[in-house]
mmCIF file of C-alpha atoms in Angstrom:
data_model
loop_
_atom_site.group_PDB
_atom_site.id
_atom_site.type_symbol
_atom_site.label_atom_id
_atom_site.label_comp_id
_atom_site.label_asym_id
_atom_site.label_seq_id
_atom_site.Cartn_x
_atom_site.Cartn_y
_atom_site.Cartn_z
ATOM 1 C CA UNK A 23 -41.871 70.067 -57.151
ATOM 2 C CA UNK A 24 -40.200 66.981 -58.747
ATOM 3 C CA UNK A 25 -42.588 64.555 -56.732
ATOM 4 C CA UNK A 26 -45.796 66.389 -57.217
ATOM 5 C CA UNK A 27 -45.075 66.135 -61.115
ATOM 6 C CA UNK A 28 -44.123 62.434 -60.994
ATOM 7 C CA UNK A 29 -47.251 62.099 -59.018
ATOM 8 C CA UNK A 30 -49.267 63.814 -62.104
ATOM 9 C CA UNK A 31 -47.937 61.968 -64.635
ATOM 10 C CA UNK A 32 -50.975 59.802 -66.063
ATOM 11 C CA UNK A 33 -50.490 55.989 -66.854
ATOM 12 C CA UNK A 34 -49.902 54.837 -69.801
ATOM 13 C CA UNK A 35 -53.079 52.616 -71.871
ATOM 14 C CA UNK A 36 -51.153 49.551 -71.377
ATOM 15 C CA UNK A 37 -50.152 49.754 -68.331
ATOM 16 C CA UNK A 38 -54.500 49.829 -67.465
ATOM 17 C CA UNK A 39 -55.214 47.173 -70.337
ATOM 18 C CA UNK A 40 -52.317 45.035 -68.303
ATOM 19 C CA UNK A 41 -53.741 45.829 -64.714
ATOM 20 C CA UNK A 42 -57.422 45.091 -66.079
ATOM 21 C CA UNK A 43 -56.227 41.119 -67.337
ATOM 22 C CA UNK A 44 -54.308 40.900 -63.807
ATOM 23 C CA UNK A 45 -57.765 41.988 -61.770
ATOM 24 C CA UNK A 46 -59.858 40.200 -64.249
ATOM 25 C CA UNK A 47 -57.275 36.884 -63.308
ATOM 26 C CA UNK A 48 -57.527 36.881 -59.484
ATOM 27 C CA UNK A 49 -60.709 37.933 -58.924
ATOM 28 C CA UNK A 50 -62.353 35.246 -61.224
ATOM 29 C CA UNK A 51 -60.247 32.510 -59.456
ATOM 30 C CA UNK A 52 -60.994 34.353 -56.026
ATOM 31 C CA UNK A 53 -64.792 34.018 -56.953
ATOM 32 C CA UNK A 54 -64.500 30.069 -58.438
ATOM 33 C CA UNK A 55 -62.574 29.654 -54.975
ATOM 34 C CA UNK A 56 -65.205 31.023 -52.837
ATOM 35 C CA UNK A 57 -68.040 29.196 -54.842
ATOM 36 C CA UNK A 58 -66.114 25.859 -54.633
ATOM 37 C CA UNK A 59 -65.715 26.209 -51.226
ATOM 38 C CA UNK A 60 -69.269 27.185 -50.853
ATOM 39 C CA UNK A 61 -70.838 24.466 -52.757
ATOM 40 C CA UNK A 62 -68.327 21.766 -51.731
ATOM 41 C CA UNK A 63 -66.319 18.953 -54.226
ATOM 42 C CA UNK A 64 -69.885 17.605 -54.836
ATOM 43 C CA UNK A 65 -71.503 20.527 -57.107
ATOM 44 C CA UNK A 66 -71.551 18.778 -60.133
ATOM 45 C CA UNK A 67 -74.260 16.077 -58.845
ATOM 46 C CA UNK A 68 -75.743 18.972 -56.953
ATOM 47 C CA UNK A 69 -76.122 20.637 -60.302
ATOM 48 C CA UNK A 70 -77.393 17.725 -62.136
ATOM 49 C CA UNK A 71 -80.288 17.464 -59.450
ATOM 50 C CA UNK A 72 -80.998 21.068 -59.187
ATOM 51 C CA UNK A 73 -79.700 21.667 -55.589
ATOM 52 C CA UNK A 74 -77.818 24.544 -56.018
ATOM 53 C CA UNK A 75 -79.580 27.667 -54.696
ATOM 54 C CA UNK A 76 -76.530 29.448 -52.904
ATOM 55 C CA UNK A 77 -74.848 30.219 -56.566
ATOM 56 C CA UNK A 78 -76.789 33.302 -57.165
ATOM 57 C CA UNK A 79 -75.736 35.146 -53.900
ATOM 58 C CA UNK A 80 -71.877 33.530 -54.022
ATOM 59 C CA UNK A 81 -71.952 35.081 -57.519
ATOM 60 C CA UNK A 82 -73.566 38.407 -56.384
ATOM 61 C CA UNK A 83 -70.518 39.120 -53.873
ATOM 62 C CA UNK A 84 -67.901 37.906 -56.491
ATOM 63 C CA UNK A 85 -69.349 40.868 -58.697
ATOM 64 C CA UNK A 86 -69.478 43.234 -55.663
ATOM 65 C CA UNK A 87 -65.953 42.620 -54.920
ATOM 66 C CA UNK A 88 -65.150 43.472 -58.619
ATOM 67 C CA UNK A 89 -66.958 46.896 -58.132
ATOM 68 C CA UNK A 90 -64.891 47.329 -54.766
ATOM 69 C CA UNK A 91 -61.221 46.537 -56.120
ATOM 70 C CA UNK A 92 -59.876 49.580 -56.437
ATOM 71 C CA UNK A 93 -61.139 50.613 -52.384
ATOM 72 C CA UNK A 94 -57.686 50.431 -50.656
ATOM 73 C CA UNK A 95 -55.995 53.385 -51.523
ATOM 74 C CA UNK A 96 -57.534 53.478 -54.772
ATOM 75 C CA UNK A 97 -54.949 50.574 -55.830
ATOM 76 C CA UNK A 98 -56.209 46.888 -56.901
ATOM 77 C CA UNK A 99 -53.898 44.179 -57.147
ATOM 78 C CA UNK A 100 -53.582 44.500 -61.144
ATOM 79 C CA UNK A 101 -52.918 48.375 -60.275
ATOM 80 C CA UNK A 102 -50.465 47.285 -57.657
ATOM 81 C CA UNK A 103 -48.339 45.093 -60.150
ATOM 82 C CA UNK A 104 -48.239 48.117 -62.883
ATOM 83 C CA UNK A 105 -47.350 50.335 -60.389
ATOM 84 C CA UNK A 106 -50.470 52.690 -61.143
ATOM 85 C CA UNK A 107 -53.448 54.101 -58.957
ATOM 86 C CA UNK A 108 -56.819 55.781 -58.841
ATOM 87 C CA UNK A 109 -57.306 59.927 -57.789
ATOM 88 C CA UNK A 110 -59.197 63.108 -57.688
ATOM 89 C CA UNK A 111 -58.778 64.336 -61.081
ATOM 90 C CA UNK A 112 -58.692 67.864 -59.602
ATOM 91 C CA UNK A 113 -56.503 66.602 -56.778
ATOM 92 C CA UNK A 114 -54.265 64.258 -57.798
ATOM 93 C CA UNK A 115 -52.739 64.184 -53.900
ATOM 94 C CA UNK A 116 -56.536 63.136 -53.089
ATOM 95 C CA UNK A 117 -57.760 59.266 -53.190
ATOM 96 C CA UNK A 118 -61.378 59.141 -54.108
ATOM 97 C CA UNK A 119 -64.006 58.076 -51.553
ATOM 98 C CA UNK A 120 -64.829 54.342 -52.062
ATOM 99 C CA UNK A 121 -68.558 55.699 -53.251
ATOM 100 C CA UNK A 122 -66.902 57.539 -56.179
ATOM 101 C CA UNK A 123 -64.606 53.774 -56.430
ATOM 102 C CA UNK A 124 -67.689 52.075 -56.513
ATOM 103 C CA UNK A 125 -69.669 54.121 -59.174
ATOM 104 C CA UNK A 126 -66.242 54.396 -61.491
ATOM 105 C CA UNK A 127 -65.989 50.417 -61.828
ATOM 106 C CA UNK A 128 -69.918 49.871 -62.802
ATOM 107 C CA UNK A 129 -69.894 50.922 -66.057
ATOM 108 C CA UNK A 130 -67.380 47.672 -66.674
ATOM 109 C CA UNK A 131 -70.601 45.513 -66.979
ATOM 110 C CA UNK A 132 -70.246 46.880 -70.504
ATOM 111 C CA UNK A 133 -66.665 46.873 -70.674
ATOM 112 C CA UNK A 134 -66.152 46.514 -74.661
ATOM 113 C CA UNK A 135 -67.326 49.872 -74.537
ATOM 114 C CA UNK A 136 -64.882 50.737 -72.090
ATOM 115 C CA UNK A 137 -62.291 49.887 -73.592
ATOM 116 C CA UNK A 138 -63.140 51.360 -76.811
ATOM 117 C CA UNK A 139 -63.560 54.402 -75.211
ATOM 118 C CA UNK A 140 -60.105 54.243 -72.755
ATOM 119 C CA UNK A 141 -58.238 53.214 -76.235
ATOM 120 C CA UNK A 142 -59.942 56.500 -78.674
ATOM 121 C CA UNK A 143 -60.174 58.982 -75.490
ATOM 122 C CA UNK A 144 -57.097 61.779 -75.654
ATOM 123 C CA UNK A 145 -57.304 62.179 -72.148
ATOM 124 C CA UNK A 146 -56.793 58.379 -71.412
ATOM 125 C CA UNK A 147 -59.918 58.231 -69.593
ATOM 126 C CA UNK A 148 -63.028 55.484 -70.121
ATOM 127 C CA UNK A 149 -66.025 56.347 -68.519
ATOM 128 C CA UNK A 150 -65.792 55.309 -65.423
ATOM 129 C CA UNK A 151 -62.935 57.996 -64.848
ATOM 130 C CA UNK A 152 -65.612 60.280 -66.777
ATOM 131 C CA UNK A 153 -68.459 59.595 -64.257
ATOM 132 C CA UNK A 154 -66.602 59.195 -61.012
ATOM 133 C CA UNK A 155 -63.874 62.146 -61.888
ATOM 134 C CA UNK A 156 -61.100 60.011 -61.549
ATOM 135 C CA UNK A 157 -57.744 59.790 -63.010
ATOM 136 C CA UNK A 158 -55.104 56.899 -63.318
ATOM 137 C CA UNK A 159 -51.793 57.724 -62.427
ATOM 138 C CA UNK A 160 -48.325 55.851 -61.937
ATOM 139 C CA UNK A 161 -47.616 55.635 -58.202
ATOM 140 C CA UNK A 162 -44.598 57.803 -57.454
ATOM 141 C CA UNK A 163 -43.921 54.538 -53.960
ATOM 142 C CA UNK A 164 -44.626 51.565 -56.099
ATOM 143 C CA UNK A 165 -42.767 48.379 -54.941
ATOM 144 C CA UNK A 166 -39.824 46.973 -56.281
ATOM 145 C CA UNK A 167 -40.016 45.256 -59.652
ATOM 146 C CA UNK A 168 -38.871 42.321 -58.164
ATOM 147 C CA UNK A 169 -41.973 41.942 -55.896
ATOM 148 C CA UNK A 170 -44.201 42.609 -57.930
ATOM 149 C CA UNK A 171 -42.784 39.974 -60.314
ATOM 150 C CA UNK A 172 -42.686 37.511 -57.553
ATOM 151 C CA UNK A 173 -46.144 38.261 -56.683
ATOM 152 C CA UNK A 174 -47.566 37.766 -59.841
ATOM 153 C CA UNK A 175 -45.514 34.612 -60.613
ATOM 154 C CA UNK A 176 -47.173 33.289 -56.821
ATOM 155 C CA UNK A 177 -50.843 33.974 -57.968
ATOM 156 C CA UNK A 178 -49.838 31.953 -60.866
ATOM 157 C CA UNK A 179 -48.763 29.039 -59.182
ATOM 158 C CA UNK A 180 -51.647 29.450 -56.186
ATOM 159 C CA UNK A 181 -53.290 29.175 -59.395
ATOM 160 C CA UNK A 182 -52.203 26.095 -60.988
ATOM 161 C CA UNK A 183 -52.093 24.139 -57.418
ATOM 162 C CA UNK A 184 -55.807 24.931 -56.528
ATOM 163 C CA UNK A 185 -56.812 23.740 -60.440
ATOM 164 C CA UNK A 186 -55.655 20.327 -59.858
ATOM 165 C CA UNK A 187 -56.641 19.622 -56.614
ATOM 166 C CA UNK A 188 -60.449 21.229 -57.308
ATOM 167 C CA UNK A 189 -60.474 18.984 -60.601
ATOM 168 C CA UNK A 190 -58.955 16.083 -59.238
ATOM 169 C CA UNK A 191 -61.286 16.928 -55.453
ATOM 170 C CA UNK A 192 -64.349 17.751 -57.816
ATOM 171 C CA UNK A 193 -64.038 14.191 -60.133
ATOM 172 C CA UNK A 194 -63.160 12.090 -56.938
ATOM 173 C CA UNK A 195 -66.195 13.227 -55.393
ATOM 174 C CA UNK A 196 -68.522 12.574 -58.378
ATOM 175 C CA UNK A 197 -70.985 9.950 -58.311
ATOM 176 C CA UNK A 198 -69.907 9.005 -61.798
ATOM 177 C CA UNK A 199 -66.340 8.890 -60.502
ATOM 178 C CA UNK A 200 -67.701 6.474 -57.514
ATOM 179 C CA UNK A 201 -69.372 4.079 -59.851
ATOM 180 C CA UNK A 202 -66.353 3.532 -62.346
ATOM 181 C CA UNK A 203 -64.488 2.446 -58.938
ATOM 182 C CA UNK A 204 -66.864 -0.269 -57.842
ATOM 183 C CA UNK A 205 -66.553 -1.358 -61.370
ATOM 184 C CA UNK A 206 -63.073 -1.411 -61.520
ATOM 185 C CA UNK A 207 -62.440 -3.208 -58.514
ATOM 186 C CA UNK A 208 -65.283 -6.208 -59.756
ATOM 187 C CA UNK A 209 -62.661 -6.678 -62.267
ATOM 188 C CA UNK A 210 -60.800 -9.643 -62.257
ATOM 189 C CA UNK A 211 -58.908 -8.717 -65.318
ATOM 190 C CA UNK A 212 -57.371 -5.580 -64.097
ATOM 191 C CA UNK A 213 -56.714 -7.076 -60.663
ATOM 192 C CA UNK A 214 -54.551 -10.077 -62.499
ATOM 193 C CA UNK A 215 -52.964 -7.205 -64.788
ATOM 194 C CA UNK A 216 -52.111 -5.001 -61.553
ATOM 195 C CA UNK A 217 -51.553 -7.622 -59.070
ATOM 196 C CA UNK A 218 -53.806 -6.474 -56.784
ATOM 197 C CA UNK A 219 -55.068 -2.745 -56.478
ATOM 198 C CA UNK A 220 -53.597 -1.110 -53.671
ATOM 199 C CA UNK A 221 -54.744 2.687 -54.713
ATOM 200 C CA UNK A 222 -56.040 5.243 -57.730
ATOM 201 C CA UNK A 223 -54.325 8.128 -59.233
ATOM 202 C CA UNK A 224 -54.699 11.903 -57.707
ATOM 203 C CA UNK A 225 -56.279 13.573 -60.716
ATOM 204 C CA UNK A 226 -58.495 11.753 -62.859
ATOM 205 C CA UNK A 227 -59.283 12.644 -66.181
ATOM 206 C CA UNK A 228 -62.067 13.038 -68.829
ATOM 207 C CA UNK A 229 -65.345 14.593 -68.484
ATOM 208 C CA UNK A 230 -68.971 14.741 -67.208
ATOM 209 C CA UNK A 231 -71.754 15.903 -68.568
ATOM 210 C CA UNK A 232 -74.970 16.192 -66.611
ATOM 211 C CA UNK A 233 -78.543 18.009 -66.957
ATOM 212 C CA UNK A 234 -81.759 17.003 -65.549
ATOM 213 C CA UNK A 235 -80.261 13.854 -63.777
ATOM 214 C CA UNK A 236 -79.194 12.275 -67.012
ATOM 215 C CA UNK A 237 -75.755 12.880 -68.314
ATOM 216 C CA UNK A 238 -72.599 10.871 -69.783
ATOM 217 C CA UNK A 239 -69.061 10.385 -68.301
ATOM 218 C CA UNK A 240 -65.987 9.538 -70.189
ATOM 219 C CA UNK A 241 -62.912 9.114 -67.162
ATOM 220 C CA UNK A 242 -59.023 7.958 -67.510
ATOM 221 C CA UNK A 243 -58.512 6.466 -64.038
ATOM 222 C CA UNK A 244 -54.696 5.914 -62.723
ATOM 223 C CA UNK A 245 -55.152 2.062 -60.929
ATOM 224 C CA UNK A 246 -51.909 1.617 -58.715
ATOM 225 C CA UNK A 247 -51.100 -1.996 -58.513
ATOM 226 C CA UNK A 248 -48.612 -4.206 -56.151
ATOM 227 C CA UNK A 249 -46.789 -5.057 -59.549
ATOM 228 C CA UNK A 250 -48.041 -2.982 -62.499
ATOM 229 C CA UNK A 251 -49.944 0.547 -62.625
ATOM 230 C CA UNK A 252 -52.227 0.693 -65.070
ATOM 231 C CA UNK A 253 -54.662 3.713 -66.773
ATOM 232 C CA UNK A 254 -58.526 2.225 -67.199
ATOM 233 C CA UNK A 255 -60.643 4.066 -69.236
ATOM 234 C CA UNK A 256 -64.662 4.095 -67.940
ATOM 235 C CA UNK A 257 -67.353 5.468 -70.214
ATOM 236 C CA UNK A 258 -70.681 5.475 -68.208
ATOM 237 C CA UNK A 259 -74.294 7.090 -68.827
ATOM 238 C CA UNK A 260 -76.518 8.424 -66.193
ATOM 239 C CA UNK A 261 -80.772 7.536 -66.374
ATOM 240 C CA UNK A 262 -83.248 8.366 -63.934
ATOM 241 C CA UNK A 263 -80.335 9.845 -61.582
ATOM 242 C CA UNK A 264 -77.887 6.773 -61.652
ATOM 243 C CA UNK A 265 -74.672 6.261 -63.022
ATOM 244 C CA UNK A 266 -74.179 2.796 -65.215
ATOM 245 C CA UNK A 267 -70.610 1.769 -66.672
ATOM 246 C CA UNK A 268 -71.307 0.827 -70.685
ATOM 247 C CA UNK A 269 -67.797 0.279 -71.596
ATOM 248 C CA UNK A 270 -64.805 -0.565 -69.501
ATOM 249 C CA UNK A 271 -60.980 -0.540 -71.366
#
């Protein structure tokens, strides 16, 4: 009796608002993940030359999996960390089928609304749970505090690692990036200053701007030298679809 009343006992509003930013976290760095995989460290001169066709459908299944979150167990991975789930509101034992999963997460296209509606509803329901029949309730098994901790503090740093390397991938693999190198190294200034270049930095910094095969670039390059490392900054400007330095410092 105790278990099936722990079982009924509805989640709290936070504990959904909280489950909603986790989801909302990973799945938006799952989906920039799959489409920088997808498009490869080159997409911003694809993008500047109109190439990119594949975004459409990469962005398509990154919504699909949003709809489909909840489909194991009726628990997502924001769920999973607040120790919450999905069920039958008339069964509580019951997990929904993934149809009724599916239909309950479309109405977050308009998600203001549902929260609105989850925050003002007395029966801590938002629409989805109103069109699907669905409740959310804390899971009676949930892991360990610890875990769940853990996990969330290793999606953060999965996080953090795969930003740098897919800015530092994305700006080495530029075309922009490219030209400020062949510049640098016709420099006989920074080669005396350096004494000798033997290597560049693993995350280069600044910006790129391109539309239409025109654009600007402002980049902080790392130069390792033999004696002295230096930090060159390279302002170039793109016309007719190439790259020109205007100002080296």
């Amino acid at each position: 009796m105790t278990e099936q009343t722990t079982t009924l006992l509805k989640s709290s509003r936070k504990r959904r608002f909280a489950a909603f930013i986790i989801d909302h976290f990973v799945l938006s760095f799952l989906i920039v993940s799959i489409c920088f995989l997808a498009l490869g460290p080159d997409f911003i001169d694809k993008a500047s030359t109109g190439k990119i066709t594949s975004l459409p459908w990469i962005m398509s299944l990154g919504f699909l999996l949003y709809l489909l979150k909840d489909s194991i167990k009726g628990i997502s991975i924001g769920k999973w960390a607040m120790g919450i789930m999905v069920r039958d509101e008339n069964n509580p034992n019951q997990i929904p089928s993934m149809g009724r999963l599916f239909l309950r997460n479309l109405p977050f296209i308009i998600w203001p609304v549902e929260f609105i509606v989850l925050a003002t509803s007395d029966q801590k329901k938002r629409l989805g749970d109103k069109i699907a029949k669905t409740i959310v309730v804390k899971n009676p098994d949930k892991p360990a505090q610890l875990h769940r901790i853990l996990m969330l503090i290793g999606v953060g740093i999965v996080f953090f690692i795969f930003f740098i390397v897919f800015i530092g991938s994305t700006m080495k693999n530029s075309d922009a990036y490219k030209t400020a190198i062949t510049e640098i190294e016709k420099s006989e200034e920074i080669r005396i200053q350096t004494g000798g270049i033997k290597g560049y930095g693993i995350m280069p910094t600044g910006n790129i701007s391109v539309s239409n095969n025109e654009g600007q670039a402002q980049l902080e390059i790392k130069v390792l030298g033999n004696k002295n490392d230096m930090h060159v900054n390279v302002y170039l400007e793109k016309e007719n679809g190439q790259w020109k330095v205007i100002e080296l410092q």
